[in-house]
């Protein structure tokens, strides 16, 4: 087998990224995503592209936040691993797959080729997630009317509530943050993400019971690809009453009132209560995501 060449791309060579087949339909998944040519890399053997990766970040970021497009030709798992190992950015990797990929032998084989490359590169699976996309034909979810929603200008109030919400959480990213830096880190990571998104700070809302108690928060956002459910959380003492659905319904209505023609969202596959709420609110699963971390950099 001939030597492998790892190459960073630029405007002149960006076309090389499109030279690899796309069996997992990643291009459709990223039709609203803007990738910078200089944050793309390919692996070539005999001048033929056998692996590719696209790193991604916001328009003002000076370094990528993650890699969200990774492809490997069949039999070239080691090339894909080398592409990741030698990259200047060792960040989280998001593998977006078509819904139901496990039941389709062709899709499953393509996915497993990439999983093998990730394993060889020293990446470890953190969580599997459902990706949702609500559109008007699914109908607006009914507002139960049990809670009152109000904006809150003080970040400290949200920080306090986020700490309480994450004190008993099923979210894998929050659990990782808690393991690494406690509840303060988990709450701060959420706040940092909310502020990073370009949508107005005034959109963030706290939900109150008729007795005036804070029951939870919902954060409608615009990320660089469009409107999304940024966060839904109920404080522990008010769980078991179905309030997460109330928050999701309100978040959806709020975004539509701001002009949204679609709303994206995500939740962990293991978060069965939240997945049930998305189904109830008319959010279909459009893709699935596997999140990996480069453990060799830890």
Coordinates of N, CA, C and O in Angstrom, one line a residue, residues 166 169-180 186:
X166 N -29.0 20.7 36.9 CA -28.0 19.7 36.6 C -27.6 18.9 37.8 O -26.8 17.9 37.7
X169 N -29.4 15.1 36.6 CA -29.5 15.2 35.1 C -29.2 13.9 34.4 O -28.5 13.1 34.9
X170 N -29.8 13.7 33.3 CA -29.5 12.6 32.4 C -28.6 13.0 31.2 O -28.2 12.1 30.5
X171 N -28.3 14.2 31.1 CA -27.6 14.7 29.9 C -26.1 14.3 30.0 O -25.4 14.7 31.0
X172 N -25.6 13.6 29.0 CA -24.2 13.1 29.1 C -23.2 14.2 29.1 O -22.2 14.2 29.8
X173 N -23.4 15.3 28.3 CA -22.5 16.4 28.3 C -22.4 17.1 29.6 O -21.3 17.5 30.1
X174 N -23.6 17.3 30.3 CA -23.6 17.9 31.6 C -22.9 17.0 32.6 O -22.2 17.5 33.5
X175 N -23.1 15.7 32.5 CA -22.5 14.8 33.5 C -21.0 14.8 33.3 O -20.2 14.7 34.3
X176 N -20.5 14.9 32.1 CA -19.1 15.0 31.8 C -18.5 16.3 32.4 O -17.4 16.3 33.1
X177 N -19.2 17.4 32.2 CA -18.8 18.7 32.8 C -18.8 18.6 34.3 O -17.8 19.2 35.0
X178 N -19.8 18.0 34.9 CA -19.8 17.9 36.4 C -18.6 17.0 36.9 O -18.0 17.4 37.9
X179 N -18.3 15.9 36.2 CA -17.2 15.1 36.5 C -15.9 15.9 36.5 O -15.0 15.7 37.3
X180 N -15.8 16.7 35.5 CA -14.5 17.5 35.3 C -14.4 18.7 36.2 O -13.3 19.1 36.5
X186 N -20.7 22.9 34.8 CA -21.8 22.5 34.0 C -22.8 23.7 33.7 O -23.2 23.9 32.5

